[in-house]
Coordinates of C-alpha atoms in Angstrom, one line a residue:
M17 CA 9.5 -38.1 -6.0
A18 CA 8.2 -35.3 -3.8
R19 CA 11.2 -33.2 -4.7
R20 CA 10.5 -33.7 -8.4
D21 CA 6.9 -32.8 -7.9
R22 CA 7.9 -29.6 -6.1
E23 CA 10.4 -28.6 -8.9
K24 CA 7.7 -29.2 -11.5
A25 CA 5.3 -27.0 -9.5
L26 CA 7.8 -24.2 -9.6
M27 CA 7.8 -24.2 -13.4
L28 CA 5.3 -21.5 -13.9
T29 CA 4.8 -19.4 -17.0
N30 CA 3.6 -15.9 -17.6
P31 CA 1.9 -14.6 -20.7
S32 CA 4.3 -12.3 -22.6
S33 CA 1.8 -9.5 -22.7
S34 CA 1.9 -6.5 -20.4
S35 CA 0.2 -6.3 -17.0
S36 CA -2.5 -4.0 -18.3
P37 CA -5.7 -5.9 -18.8
I38 CA -7.4 -2.9 -20.4
T39 CA -6.1 -0.2 -22.7
V40 CA -7.3 3.2 -21.5
S41 CA -9.2 5.1 -24.1
D42 CA -11.6 8.0 -23.9
P43 CA -14.8 5.9 -24.0
L44 CA -13.5 3.6 -21.2
D45 CA -12.2 6.6 -19.2
A46 CA -15.6 8.3 -19.3
E47 CA -17.4 5.2 -18.1
F48 CA -14.8 3.5 -15.8
G49 CA -11.8 5.7 -15.5
F50 CA -10.9 9.1 -14.0
S51 CA -13.7 10.9 -15.8
R52 CA -16.4 8.5 -14.6
P53 CA -19.5 10.1 -13.0
D54 CA -18.9 8.7 -9.5
F55 CA -15.3 9.7 -9.4
R56 CA -14.4 11.6 -6.1
T57 CA -18.0 11.5 -4.9
S58 CA -17.4 9.6 -1.6
Q59 CA -15.6 10.3 1.6
L60 CA -12.2 8.6 1.7
A61 CA -10.9 8.8 5.3
G62 CA -12.0 5.9 7.4
S63 CA -12.7 3.6 4.4
V64 CA -10.1 0.9 5.2
E65 CA -11.3 -2.0 7.4
F66 CA -9.1 -2.7 10.4
Y67 CA -6.3 -5.2 9.8
Q68 CA -2.8 -5.8 11.1
R69 CA -0.9 -7.8 8.5
H70 CA -0.9 -7.9 4.7
V71 CA 0.3 -10.9 2.8
F72 CA 1.0 -10.6 -1.0
L73 CA 1.5 -13.7 -3.1
C74 CA 3.4 -12.9 -6.3
Y75 CA 1.7 -14.7 -9.1
K76 CA 1.5 -14.1 -12.8
N77 CA -0.4 -10.9 -13.9
P78 CA -3.8 -9.2 -13.9
Q79 CA -4.7 -10.6 -17.4
V80 CA -4.9 -14.2 -16.0
W81 CA -6.3 -13.4 -12.6
P82 CA -10.0 -14.5 -12.2
S83 CA -12.5 -12.4 -10.5
K84 CA -11.9 -14.1 -7.2
I85 CA -8.7 -15.8 -5.9
E86 CA -10.7 -18.8 -4.6
D87 CA -12.3 -19.5 -8.0
S88 CA -11.7 -23.0 -9.2
E89 CA -10.2 -22.0 -12.5
F90 CA -7.4 -20.2 -10.8
D91 CA -4.1 -22.1 -10.3
Q92 CA -3.4 -24.2 -7.3
V93 CA -0.9 -22.0 -5.4
P94 CA -3.2 -18.9 -4.9
R95 CA -6.3 -21.0 -4.5
F96 CA -4.8 -23.3 -1.9
L97 CA -3.2 -20.4 0.0
F98 CA -6.5 -18.5 0.1
A99 CA -8.3 -21.6 1.4
A100 CA -5.7 -22.3 4.1
V101 CA -5.8 -18.7 5.3
M102 CA -9.6 -18.8 5.5
V103 CA -9.6 -22.1 7.4
R104 CA -6.9 -20.9 9.9
K105 CA -8.1 -17.3 10.3
A106 CA -9.6 -17.9 13.7
D107 CA -6.2 -19.3 14.9
M108 CA -4.3 -16.2 13.9
N109 CA -3.6 -13.4 16.5
K110 CA -3.3 -10.8 13.7
E111 CA -6.1 -9.8 11.4
T112 CA -4.6 -10.8 8.0
R113 CA -5.3 -9.8 4.4
L114 CA -4.3 -11.9 1.4
T115 CA -3.7 -10.2 -1.9
I116 CA -2.2 -11.3 -5.2
C117 CA 0.5 -9.1 -6.9
E118 CA 2.3 -9.5 -10.2
G119 CA 5.1 -12.0 -10.4
H120 CA 7.5 -12.9 -13.1
D121 CA 10.0 -15.8 -13.0
G122 CA 13.6 -14.7 -13.1
T123 CA 12.9 -11.3 -11.6
E124 CA 13.0 -9.8 -8.1
T125 CA 9.5 -11.1 -7.5
S126 CA 9.1 -14.5 -9.0
N127 CA 6.0 -16.6 -9.1
G128 CA 5.4 -18.1 -5.6
D129 CA 7.2 -15.4 -3.7
V130 CA 5.4 -14.1 -0.6
L131 CA 5.8 -10.6 0.7
I132 CA 4.6 -9.9 4.3
F133 CA 3.9 -6.5 5.8
P134 CA 4.6 -5.0 8.4
D135 CA 7.2 -7.7 8.8
M136 CA 9.0 -6.5 5.7
I137 CA 10.1 -10.0 4.7
R138 CA 10.0 -12.2 1.6
Y139 CA 9.8 -15.9 1.3
R140 CA 10.8 -17.4 -2.0
R141 CA 9.0 -19.8 -4.3
L142 CA 6.0 -21.1 -2.3
T143 CA 4.3 -24.1 -4.0
H144 CA 0.9 -25.7 -3.4
F145 CA 2.8 -28.5 -1.5
D146 CA 4.0 -25.9 1.0
V147 CA 0.9 -23.9 1.7
D148 CA -0.3 -25.7 4.9
S149 CA 3.1 -25.6 6.6
F150 CA 3.7 -22.0 5.6
V151 CA 0.3 -20.8 7.0
E152 CA 0.9 -22.8 10.2
E153 CA 4.4 -21.7 10.9
V154 CA 4.4 -18.1 9.7
L155 CA 0.8 -16.8 9.9
V156 CA -0.5 -18.9 12.9
K157 CA 2.6 -19.3 15.0
N158 CA 4.3 -16.1 13.8
G159 CA 7.5 -18.0 13.4
E160 CA 9.8 -18.8 10.4
W161 CA 9.0 -21.2 7.6
L162 CA 11.9 -23.7 7.8
P163 CA 11.9 -24.8 4.1
G164 CA 12.6 -21.2 3.2
T165 CA 14.8 -18.4 4.5
P166 CA 13.1 -15.0 5.1
E167 CA 14.7 -12.1 3.3
R168 CA 14.5 -8.6 4.7
L169 CA 12.8 -6.1 2.4
K170 CA 14.1 -2.5 2.2
G171 CA 12.7 0.7 0.9
S172 CA 9.1 1.6 -0.1
Y173 CA 6.6 -0.8 -1.8
V174 CA 3.7 0.6 -3.8
F175 CA 0.8 -1.6 -4.8
V176 CA -1.9 -0.5 -7.3
C177 CA -5.1 -2.4 -7.8
C178 CA -5.3 -3.5 -11.4
H179 CA -7.9 -6.3 -11.0
G180 CA -9.9 -5.6 -14.1
S181 CA -11.7 -9.0 -14.0
R182 CA -13.1 -8.0 -10.6
D183 CA -14.0 -4.4 -11.4
R184 CA -13.6 -2.5 -14.7
R185 CA -12.7 0.7 -12.8
C186 CA -9.5 -0.8 -11.4
G187 CA -8.8 -2.4 -14.8
V188 CA -8.8 1.0 -16.4
C189 CA -7.3 3.2 -13.7
G190 CA -4.7 0.8 -12.3
P191 CA -2.4 0.3 -15.4
A192 CA -2.3 4.1 -16.0
L193 CA -1.1 4.6 -12.5
I194 CA 1.5 1.9 -12.7
S195 CA 2.9 3.5 -15.9
R196 CA 3.1 6.9 -14.3
F197 CA 4.7 5.5 -11.1
K198 CA 7.4 3.8 -13.1
E199 CA 8.1 7.0 -15.0
E200 CA 8.4 9.1 -11.9
I201 CA 10.5 6.5 -10.0
E202 CA 13.0 6.5 -12.9
L203 CA 12.8 10.3 -13.2
H204 CA 13.7 10.7 -9.5
G205 CA 16.4 8.0 -9.7
V206 CA 14.9 5.9 -6.8
Q207 CA 14.6 2.5 -8.6
S208 CA 16.7 0.9 -5.9
T209 CA 14.5 2.1 -3.0
V210 CA 11.0 2.4 -4.4
S211 CA 9.1 -0.4 -6.3
V212 CA 5.6 -0.5 -7.7
R213 CA 3.5 -3.5 -8.9
P214 CA -0.1 -4.2 -9.8
C215 CA -2.2 -6.2 -7.3
S216 CA -5.6 -7.8 -7.0
H217 CA -8.7 -6.7 -5.2
L218 CA -8.0 -4.5 -2.1
G219 CA -11.6 -3.4 -1.2
G220 CA -13.4 -0.3 -2.2
H221 CA -13.3 -0.5 -6.0
K222 CA -15.4 2.7 -6.1
Y223 CA -12.3 4.5 -4.9
A224 CA -10.3 3.5 -8.0
G225 CA -7.4 4.2 -8.5
N226 CA -6.5 2.5 -5.3
V227 CA -2.9 2.6 -4.0
I228 CA -1.1 1.3 -0.9
I229 CA 2.3 2.5 0.2
F230 CA 4.3 0.4 2.7
G231 CA 7.5 1.9 4.1
S232 CA 9.7 1.8 7.2
K233 CA 9.9 4.6 9.8
I234 CA 13.2 5.8 11.1
N235 CA 12.9 3.4 14.1
G236 CA 12.2 0.5 11.8
E237 CA 8.4 0.3 12.4
V238 CA 6.5 -0.2 9.1
T239 CA 3.3 1.7 8.1
G240 CA 0.9 0.9 5.3
H241 CA -1.1 3.9 4.0
W242 CA -4.0 3.6 1.6
Y243 CA -4.9 6.2 -1.0
G244 CA -8.0 6.4 -3.2
Y245 CA -9.2 8.4 -6.3
V246 CA -5.6 8.6 -7.3
T247 CA -5.0 9.9 -10.9
P248 CA -1.8 9.9 -12.9
E249 CA -1.4 13.6 -12.1
D250 CA -1.4 12.7 -8.4
V251 CA 1.5 10.2 -8.7
P252 CA 4.4 12.8 -8.6
V253 CA 2.8 14.3 -5.4
L254 CA 2.5 10.8 -3.7
L255 CA 6.1 10.1 -4.6
E256 CA 7.6 13.4 -3.6
Q257 CA 5.3 14.2 -0.7
H258 CA 4.6 10.8 0.9
I259 CA 7.5 8.6 0.0
L260 CA 10.3 11.0 -0.1
K261 CA 9.2 13.5 2.6
G262 CA 6.9 11.5 4.8
E263 CA 3.9 13.8 4.5
I264 CA 0.4 12.3 4.1
V265 CA -1.5 13.5 1.1
D266 CA -4.8 14.0 3.0
W267 CA -7.2 14.7 0.2
L268 CA -6.4 11.2 -1.2
W269 CA -5.9 9.4 2.1
R270 CA -8.2 6.4 2.8
G271 CA -6.6 5.1 6.0
E272 CA -3.8 3.1 7.5
M273 CA -3.0 -0.5 8.4
G274 CA -3.4 -1.1 12.1
F275 CA -6.1 1.6 12.6
S276 CA -9.8 1.2 13.0
E277 CA -12.1 3.2 10.8
E278 CA -12.8 5.6 13.6
E279 CA -9.2 6.0 14.4
Q280 CA -8.4 6.8 10.8
K281 CA -11.0 9.6 10.8
K282 CA -9.8 11.1 14.1
S283 CA -6.1 10.8 13.0
Q284 CA -6.9 12.9 9.9
E285 CA -8.9 15.5 11.8
I286 CA -6.0 16.0 14.2
R287 CA -3.4 16.1 11.4
I288 CA -5.4 18.7 9.5
K289 CA -5.8 20.8 12.6
L290 CA -2.1 20.6 13.4
N291 CA -1.1 21.6 9.8
G292 CA -3.6 24.4 9.7
E293 CA -5.3 23.1 6.6
T294 CA -8.9 24.1 5.8
D295 CA -9.4 22.4 2.4
V296 CA -8.7 18.7 2.3
G297 CA -10.3 18.5 -1.1
K298 CA -7.7 20.6 -2.9
N299 CA -6.6 19.0 -6.2
A300 CA -3.2 17.8 -7.3
E301 CA -2.7 20.7 -9.7
E302 CA -2.9 23.2 -6.9
L303 CA -0.5 21.2 -4.7
S304 CA 1.8 20.7 -7.6
Q305 CA 2.1 24.4 -8.0
T306 CA 2.8 24.8 -4.3
H307 CA 5.6 22.3 -4.5
K308 CA 7.0 23.4 -7.8
S309 CA 9.9 25.3 -6.2
E310 CA 10.8 22.2 -4.2
K311 CA 11.1 19.7 -7.1
D312 CA 14.8 20.1 -7.6
T313 CA 15.5 19.5 -3.9
A314 CA 13.2 16.4 -3.9
A315 CA 14.9 15.0 -7.0
C316 CA 18.3 15.6 -5.5
Q317 CA 17.4 13.9 -2.2
S318 CA 15.8 11.0 -4.0
R319 CA 19.1 10.0 -5.6
H320 CA 20.3 8.9 -2.2
E321 CA 19.0 5.8 -0.5
V322 CA 15.7 6.6 1.3
K323 CA 16.3 5.2 4.8
G324 CA 13.1 6.8 6.3
C325 CA 10.7 9.6 5.6
C326 CA 10.2 12.7 7.7
Q327 CA 13.4 14.3 6.3
G328 CA 13.0 18.0 5.8
N329 CA 9.3 18.0 5.9
G330 CA 9.0 21.6 7.1
N331 CA 5.8 22.4 9.1
S332 CA 3.8 19.4 7.9
Y333 CA 2.9 16.6 10.2
C334 CA 4.8 13.4 9.6
C335 CA 2.9 10.4 8.1
Q336 CA 4.8 8.0 10.3
N337 CA 3.7 9.3 13.6
P338 CA -0.1 9.5 13.9
V339 CA -1.1 11.3 17.1
F340 CA -4.3 11.0 19.1
P341 CA -5.7 13.6 21.5
E342 CA -4.3 12.0 24.6
K343 CA -0.8 12.1 23.1
L344 CA -0.8 15.7 22.0
D345 CA 0.7 17.1 25.2
N346 CA 3.8 15.0 24.4
L347 CA 4.0 15.8 20.7
D348 CA 7.3 17.6 21.0
A349 CA 9.0 14.5 22.5
N350 CA 8.0 12.2 19.6
V351 CA 11.1 11.0 17.7
G352 CA 10.8 11.7 14.0
A353 CA 7.7 13.9 14.3
T354 CA 7.8 17.5 13.2
K355 CA 7.5 20.1 15.9
V356 CA 4.3 22.0 15.1
I357 CA 3.6 23.8 18.3
S358 CA 5.9 26.7 19.2
D359 CA 5.0 27.4 22.8
K360 CA 2.9 26.1 25.7
N361 CA 0.1 28.6 25.3
S362 CA -0.6 27.8 21.7
S363 CA -0.3 24.1 22.5
K364 CA -3.1 24.4 25.1
E365 CA -5.3 26.4 22.8
L366 CA -4.8 23.8 20.0
N367 CA -5.5 20.9 22.3
S368 CA -8.7 22.4 23.5
G369 CA -9.8 23.0 19.9
I370 CA -9.0 19.5 18.8
K371 CA -10.7 17.9 21.8
S372 CA -13.9 19.8 21.0
L373 CA -13.8 18.4 17.5
L374 CA -13.7 14.8 18.8

């Protein structure tokens, strides 16, 4: 009987319509989209609250998501999972976020699948019968969930907030970014190593479009970088510069999983100093011109499996190796980091300047 109930619970359906809850038009864009009055008016760096683990439940699409996951009108799986995470939060030794992302039965991310970062694992087909045991074994005890087998995730995972029922700004901006990401991913031929999907509320709707990029370092460690105020014109830059080269796009960067707000700000200050940048607010059009001559190279590299970033990133500081002042003296020894200091004298001068900033 229990088995029959579980099989029935797995029979989920999705509306046949697209994941875009709102069709972008000029009036909507002017009020809620990339032309809205408050667009790019707030400081981005340091706007991500500290957390250490991100759990995504794949479930239906933004058109059927209520304003809040815990709302009674939402289906049992997301509602029960949210409640269980809240109840057991104090028992977890990792600060954990729960977010819904789009899921479609019969695809790579079916309804009930759970993606966990930085673990880079997927559990298949969670039902409301499984929620308590899943939270206990995986999120509280940091073990494996015995009814399921964890699958290793590879490549880069991009999530874009499209939660229109929570905030119209994300409902307008998100779908446009999803479409552009899919176009660029196909153009660069990296469908097997880069995936993008809409997700629910991330925090900071005023920064819409909001994007998170998860990916593995060369040594296997996973990072999660947040970007805000992203426009469709910025998408090629994020793909080519961040995902394929491993360089943080600082004028759009909000922060990183595992960093406190203050650490995020300091990390960016140091990175900008190391790269010799003076204008973090430069726009995507300017940077696109700078990288125009590199497009053919990036497209060529992207046809091969992306095993890690930091490949051929010139003089820019690698996004996967954030450095704080106390570690600057050993910068040249960091595996995977780009050498940015050519001699001891310049290193001492740079360290002195950075410490004075902090």
